[in-house]
Every structure is written in structure tokens, then in C-alpha cells.
XYZ file of C-alpha atoms in Angstrom:
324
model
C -73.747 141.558 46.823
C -72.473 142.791 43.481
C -71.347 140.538 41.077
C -67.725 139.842 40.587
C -66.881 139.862 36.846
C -63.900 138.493 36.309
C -60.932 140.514 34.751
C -58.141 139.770 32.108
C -55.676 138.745 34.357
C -57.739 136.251 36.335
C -59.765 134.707 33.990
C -59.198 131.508 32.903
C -56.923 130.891 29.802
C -58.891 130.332 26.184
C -58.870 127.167 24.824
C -57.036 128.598 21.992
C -54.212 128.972 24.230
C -54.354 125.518 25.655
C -54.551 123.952 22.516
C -51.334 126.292 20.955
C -49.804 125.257 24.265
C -50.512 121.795 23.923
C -49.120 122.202 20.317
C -45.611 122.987 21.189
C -46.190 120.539 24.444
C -46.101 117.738 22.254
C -43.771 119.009 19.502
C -40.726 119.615 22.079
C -41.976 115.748 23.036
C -41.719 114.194 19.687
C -38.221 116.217 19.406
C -37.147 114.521 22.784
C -38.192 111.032 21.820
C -36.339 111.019 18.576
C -33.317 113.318 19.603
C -31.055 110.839 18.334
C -32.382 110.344 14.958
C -32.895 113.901 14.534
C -29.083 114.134 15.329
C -28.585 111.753 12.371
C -30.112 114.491 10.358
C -27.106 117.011 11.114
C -24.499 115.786 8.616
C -27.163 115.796 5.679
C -27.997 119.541 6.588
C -24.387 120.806 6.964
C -23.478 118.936 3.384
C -27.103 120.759 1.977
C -25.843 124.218 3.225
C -22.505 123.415 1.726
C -23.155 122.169 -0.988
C -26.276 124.183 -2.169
C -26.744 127.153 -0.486
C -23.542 128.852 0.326
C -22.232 128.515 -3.148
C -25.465 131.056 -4.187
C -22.985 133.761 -2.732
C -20.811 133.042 -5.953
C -24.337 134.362 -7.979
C -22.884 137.489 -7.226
C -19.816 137.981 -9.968
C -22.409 138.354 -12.524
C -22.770 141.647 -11.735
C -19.171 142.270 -11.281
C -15.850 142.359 -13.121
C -14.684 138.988 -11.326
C -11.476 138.365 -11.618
C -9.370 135.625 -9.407
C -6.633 137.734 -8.556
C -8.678 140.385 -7.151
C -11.178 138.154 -5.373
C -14.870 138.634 -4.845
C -15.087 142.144 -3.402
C -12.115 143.580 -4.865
C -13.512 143.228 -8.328
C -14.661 145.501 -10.256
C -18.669 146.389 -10.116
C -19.644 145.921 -13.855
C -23.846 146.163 -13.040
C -26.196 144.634 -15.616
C -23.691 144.632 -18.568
C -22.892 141.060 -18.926
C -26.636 140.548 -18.894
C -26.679 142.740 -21.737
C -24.051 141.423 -23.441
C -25.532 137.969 -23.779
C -28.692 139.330 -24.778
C -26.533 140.214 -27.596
C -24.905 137.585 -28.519
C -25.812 134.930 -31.126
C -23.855 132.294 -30.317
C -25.959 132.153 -27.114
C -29.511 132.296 -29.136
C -28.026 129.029 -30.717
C -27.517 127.452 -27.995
C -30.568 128.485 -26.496
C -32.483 126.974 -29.747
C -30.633 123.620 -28.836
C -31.487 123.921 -25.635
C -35.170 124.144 -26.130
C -34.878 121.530 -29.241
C -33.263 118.947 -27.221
C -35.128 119.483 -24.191
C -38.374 119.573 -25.921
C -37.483 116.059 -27.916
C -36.294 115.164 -24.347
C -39.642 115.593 -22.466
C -42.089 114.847 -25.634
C -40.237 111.536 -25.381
C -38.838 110.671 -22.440
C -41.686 111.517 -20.281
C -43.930 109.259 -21.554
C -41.652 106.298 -22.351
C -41.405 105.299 -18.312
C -45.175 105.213 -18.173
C -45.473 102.930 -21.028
C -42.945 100.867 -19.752
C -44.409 100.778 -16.210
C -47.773 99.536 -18.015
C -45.900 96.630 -19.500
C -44.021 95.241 -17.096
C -46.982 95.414 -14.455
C -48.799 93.111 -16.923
C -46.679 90.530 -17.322
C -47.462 87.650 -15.270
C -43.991 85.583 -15.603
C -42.819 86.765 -11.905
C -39.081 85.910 -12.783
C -39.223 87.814 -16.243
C -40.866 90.980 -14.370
C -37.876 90.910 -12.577
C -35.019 90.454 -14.814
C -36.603 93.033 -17.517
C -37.078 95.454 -14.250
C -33.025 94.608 -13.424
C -32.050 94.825 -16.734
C -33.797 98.435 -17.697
C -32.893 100.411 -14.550
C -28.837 98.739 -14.799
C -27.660 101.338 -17.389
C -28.901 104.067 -15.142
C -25.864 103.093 -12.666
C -23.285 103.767 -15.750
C -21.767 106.852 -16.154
C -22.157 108.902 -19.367
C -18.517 108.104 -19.899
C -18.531 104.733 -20.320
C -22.299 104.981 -21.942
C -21.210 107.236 -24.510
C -18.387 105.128 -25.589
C -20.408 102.204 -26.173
C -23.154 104.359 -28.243
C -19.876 105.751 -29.919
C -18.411 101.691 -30.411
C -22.318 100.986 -32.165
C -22.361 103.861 -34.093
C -18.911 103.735 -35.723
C -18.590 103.741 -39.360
C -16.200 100.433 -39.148
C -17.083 98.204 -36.921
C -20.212 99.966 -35.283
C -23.042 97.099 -35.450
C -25.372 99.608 -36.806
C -23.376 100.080 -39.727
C -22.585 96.595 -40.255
C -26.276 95.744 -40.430
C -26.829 98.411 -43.016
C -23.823 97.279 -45.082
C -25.683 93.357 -44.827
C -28.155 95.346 -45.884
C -26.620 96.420 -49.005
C -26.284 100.043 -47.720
C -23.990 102.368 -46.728
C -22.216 103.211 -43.762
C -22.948 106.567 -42.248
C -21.130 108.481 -40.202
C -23.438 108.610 -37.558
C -21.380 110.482 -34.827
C -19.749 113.220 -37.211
C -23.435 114.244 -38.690
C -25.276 117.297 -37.184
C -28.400 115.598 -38.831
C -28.322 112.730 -36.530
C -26.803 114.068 -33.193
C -30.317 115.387 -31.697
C -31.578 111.556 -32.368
C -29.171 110.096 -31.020
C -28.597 111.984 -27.873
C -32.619 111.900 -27.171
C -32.675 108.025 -28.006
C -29.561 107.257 -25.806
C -30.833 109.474 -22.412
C -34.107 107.882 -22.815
C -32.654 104.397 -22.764
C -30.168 105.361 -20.526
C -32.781 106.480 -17.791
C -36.138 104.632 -18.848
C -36.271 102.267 -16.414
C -35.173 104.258 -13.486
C -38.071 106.189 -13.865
C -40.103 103.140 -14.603
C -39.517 102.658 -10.319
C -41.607 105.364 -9.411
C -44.672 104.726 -11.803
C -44.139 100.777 -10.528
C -44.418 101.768 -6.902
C -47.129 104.192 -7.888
C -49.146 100.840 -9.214
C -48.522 98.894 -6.346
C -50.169 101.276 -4.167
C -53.561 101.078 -5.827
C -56.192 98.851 -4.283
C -56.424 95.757 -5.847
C -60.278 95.966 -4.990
C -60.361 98.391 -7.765
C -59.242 96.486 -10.440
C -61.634 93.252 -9.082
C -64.622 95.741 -8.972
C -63.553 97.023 -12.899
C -63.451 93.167 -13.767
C -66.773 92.753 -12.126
C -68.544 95.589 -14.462
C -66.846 93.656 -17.573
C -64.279 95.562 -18.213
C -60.968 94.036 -20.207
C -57.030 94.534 -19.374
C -56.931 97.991 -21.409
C -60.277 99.081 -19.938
C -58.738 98.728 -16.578
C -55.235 100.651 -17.625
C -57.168 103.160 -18.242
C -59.828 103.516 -16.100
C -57.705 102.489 -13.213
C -54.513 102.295 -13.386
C -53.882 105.429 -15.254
C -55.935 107.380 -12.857
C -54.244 105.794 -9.984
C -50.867 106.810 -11.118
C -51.927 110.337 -12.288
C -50.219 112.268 -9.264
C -47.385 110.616 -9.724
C -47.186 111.704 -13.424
C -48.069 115.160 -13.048
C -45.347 115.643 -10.076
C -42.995 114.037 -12.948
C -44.216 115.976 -15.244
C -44.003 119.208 -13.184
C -39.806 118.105 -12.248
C -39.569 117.437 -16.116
C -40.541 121.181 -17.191
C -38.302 122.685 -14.485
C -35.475 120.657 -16.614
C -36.519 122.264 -19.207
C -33.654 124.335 -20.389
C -30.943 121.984 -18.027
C -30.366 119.504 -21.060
C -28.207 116.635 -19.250
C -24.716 118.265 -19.358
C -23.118 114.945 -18.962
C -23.917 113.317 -21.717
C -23.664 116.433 -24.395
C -19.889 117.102 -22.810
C -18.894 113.111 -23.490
C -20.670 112.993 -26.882
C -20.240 116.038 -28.565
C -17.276 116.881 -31.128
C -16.338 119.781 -33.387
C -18.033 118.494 -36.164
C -21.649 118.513 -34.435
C -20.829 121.153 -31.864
C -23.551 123.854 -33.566
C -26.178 121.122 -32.799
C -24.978 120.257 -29.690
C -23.947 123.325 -27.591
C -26.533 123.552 -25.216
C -26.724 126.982 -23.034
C -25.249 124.174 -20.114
C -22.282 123.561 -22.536
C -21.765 126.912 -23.422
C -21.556 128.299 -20.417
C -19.125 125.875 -19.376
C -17.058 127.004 -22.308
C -17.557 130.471 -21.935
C -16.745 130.370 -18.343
C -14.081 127.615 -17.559
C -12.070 127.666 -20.956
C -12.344 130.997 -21.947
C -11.665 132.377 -18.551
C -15.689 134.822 -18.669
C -16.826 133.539 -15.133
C -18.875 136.598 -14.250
C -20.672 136.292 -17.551
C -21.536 132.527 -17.998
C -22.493 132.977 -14.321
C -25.389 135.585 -15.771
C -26.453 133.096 -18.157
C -26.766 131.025 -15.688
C -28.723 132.668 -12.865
C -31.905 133.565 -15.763
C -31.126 129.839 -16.710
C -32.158 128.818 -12.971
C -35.027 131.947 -12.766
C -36.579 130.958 -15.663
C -36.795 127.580 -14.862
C -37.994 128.135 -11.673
C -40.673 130.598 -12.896
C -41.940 127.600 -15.151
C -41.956 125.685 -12.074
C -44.555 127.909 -10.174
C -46.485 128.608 -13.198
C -46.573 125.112 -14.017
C -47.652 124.544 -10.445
C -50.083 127.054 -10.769
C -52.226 125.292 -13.527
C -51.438 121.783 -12.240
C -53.347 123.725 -9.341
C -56.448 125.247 -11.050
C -57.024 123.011 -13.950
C -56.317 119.581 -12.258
C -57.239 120.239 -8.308
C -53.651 118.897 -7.725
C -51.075 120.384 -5.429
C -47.503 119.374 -4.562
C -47.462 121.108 -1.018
């Protein structure tokens, strides 16, 4: 009797196709038995598309003539020409070299302040302390830059500022702190980074927690002292953690903290203090140029997300370290 070989149709299925099977088997499963957290999720997504992704249709008017009256596709098609025109326009190159100045101060300072602090306050052994200088770091994180900048404005003032008045015991005198373009750049860096310190202090803190205390007992073990194991342990521990922050900090790059520049600057330090954030705003809400700040601000958001891959890219290569 011949053999029967079997064909196609009645062979039995690959286990490549039981396994995909089994795949989506257990995913529609997992979806069932968490249907009604999954449900919870729906509010968060609608506010997401909202809030995030349908405004991108407003990218558009930088190519256009936008104006309100005529709406968004009865204006005018206007091409690359505000693009163009900023790349023409000085005022913007000064704002640009704030931008990079401040942001550059921002992360050669601000990054690394957290970690330091982090490293401190992990060493302390007073439980209660820990906690109060924890409470006490991340609280000014939870004030607005409204009230914030009217207390750095209250410190600095030429008056009654208690700067000033500690200079003047001094036997020096008072500066005008607030109306100097020499001093804005200081004082805005200084005032984000104590603003925010200790609310990024949380994530390096959690970071240290999650290292195995066996490593630090095996360190001890080998002889090595408090600093040896910061940096032999801890640091490497925490390293992830950094670079992600790091990563986040570069795609900020050229998004100085609009916030606090709108409540602290004034006309007497606006040329060091219009950021490209600021001047857009100007450009676009007072002056009435929508479709043109809205150019300067989609290359704003390209470039920085450009630095993001590339940064990405190297975190990748040099450091074996991936976000995804």
C-alpha cells in the first residue's frame, strides 16, 4: 500500500501557530480579568488625546497666513516663509543664545545637584532628620512660580531684601539685584534648582533603596569606607536612573522653564531673559504672529526631539543602556 503523505490542509497545525494562538488566548484573558481596571484607563486616554494630540492639528498655521477671522482652512497658504523669516531675525538668535545659556547653566547644575543631595540624605542616620530635610526640600516644589518668585523678589530687594541687609551689616552696598542683567542668569538658575532639588532627590532616593543591601555588607567586608561604597556601589546602582534623567534633561534643553522667566523677568533684564519660550509667547499672543511663533515652535519641539534620539543613540552604544 502506498504511503499516505499528508497534505497542507490536513496536517497538523505548527507549533508556531499554537504558540501565536496561545498568545492572543491568553492576552484576550488578561483583558477579561481586568476589564474593569482597564475601563479606569479610558478617562486618562480621552484627556491624553485631548490634551496632547489633537492640538498637533494647530502645527499647521505655521505654514499658513492664520488669521482668526478666517479660521484654519480659510487662511491664507503662506508655505515656508515664516520659517524663513525667523531664520532672519535677530531678536530670535538672542533669545536662542539665552535659551542655550540658561539651559546649559540649568543642566550643568541642576542635574547633578539631586544626586548629591540624594547621597546625603541616604547617609544620615538620624531617621527623624532624614525625614524632615526630605519634607522640607521637596515642599517648595508644590509652590507655584508665582508665589516663589515673589519671595526671591522680597530677598532680593534693594530695601528690605535680607540679602541686601546682610551686605549693608556688612559695610557694603545694596545692589539691585532684580533690575541687573548681570545677575538675572544666577539667579534664575539658583532659584529653579532650589525650587526643584529635592523633588528630584525622590527618584535617586527610591533608586537607592532598591539596591541590595548585600552589596554594601559585601563592600564593607573587602574594607572598603562610606565613600568607597558611594562610589563603587551606590553610584553604580543608581546609574540608570541618572542617565534616563539625564536623557529627559537634554530633551529640555532649549524648553527653559517658562514659568518662572514670565513671573521674574522685567524690562530692565528682558535681553537676558527672553528665552525662545518667552518670545514666542510674545510674538504670538501679544503681538497677534500666531502662525509664526507657532514655526518657532515646531523646530523648537524637532530639535529637541532629535537630541532625544541621538542622545538615546549613544546612551545606547557607549553605555549598553536602553530606555525601551
Amino acid at each position: 500500500m502506498a504511503s499516505i503523505i499528508p497534505t497542507e490542509r490536513n496536517s497538523p497545525q505548527s507549533p508556531t501557530v499554537k504558540s501565536d494562538y496561545g498568545k492572543r488566548k491568553n492576552l484576550l484573558n488578561k483583558i477579561k480579568s481586568q476589564k474593569i481596571l482597564l475601563l479606569f484607563l479610558i478617562p486618562a486616554m480621552i484627556a491624553v488625546f485631548v490634551f496632547n494630540y489633537l492640538p498637533l492639528v494647530g502645527l499647521s498655521i505655521s505654514f499658513l497666513n492664520y488669521q482668526p477671522a478666517k479660521g484654519l482652512f480659510g487662511s491664507d497658504f503662506a508655505g515656508l516663509e515664516h520659517f524663513r523669516t525667523f531664520l532672519k531675525d535677530p531678536e530670535f538668535y538672542s533669545a536662542l543664545k539665552n535659551t542655550l545659556g540658561i539651559g546649559g547653566l540649568l543642566l550643568l547644575f541642576g542635574y547633578p545637584a539631586p544626586i548629591f543631595l540624594a547621597l546625603m540624605i541616604d547617609n544620615v542616620r538620624n531617621a527623624r532628620f532624614k525625614k524632615v530635610t526630605q519634607s522640607v526640600t521637596y515642599l517648595p516644589h508644590f509652590i507655584s512660580w508665582v508665589i516663589f518668585s515673589g519671595l526671591v523678589y522680597e530677598m532680593l530687594d534693594v530695601d528690605n531684601g535680607i540679602i541686601n541687609v546682610i551686605l549693608m551689616k556688612l559695610g557694603i552696598e545694596p545692589i539691585s539685584f532684580m533690575s541687573s542683567q548681570n545677575y538675572f542668569w544666577t539667579i534664575l538658575v539658583s532659584s529653579s534648582i532650589l525650587k526643584e532639588i529635592g523633588w528630584g532627590t525622590i527618584l535617586y532616593l527610591a533608586a537607592i533603596s532598591a539596591i541590595n543591601p548585600e552589596e554594601y555588607e559585601a563592600a564593607s567586608v573587602d574594607g572598603a569606607g562610606k565613600l568607597a561604597r558611594i562610589w563603587h556601589v551606590t553610584i553604580p546602582g543608581i546609574a540608570p536612573t541618572m542617565v534616563l534623567v539625564f536623557l529627559l534633561s537634554l530633551g529640555g534643553l532649549l524648553s527653559v522653564n517658562f514659568d518662572a522667566i514670565y513671573n521674574m523677568i522685567n524690562p530692565l533684564v528682558q535681553p537676558k531673559a527672553e528665552v525662545l519660550g518667552y518670545y514666542t509667547f510674545r510674538t504670538g499672543i501679544m503681538l497677534g504672529k500666531y502662525s509664526y511663533s507657532t514655526a518657532i515652535e515646531l523646530v523648537n519641539s524637532l530639535i529637541s526631539f532629535l537630541i532625544v534620539l541621538i542622545s538615546l543613540k549613544i546612551a545606547k552604544r557607549f553605555a549598553d543602556y536602553s530606555v525601551i
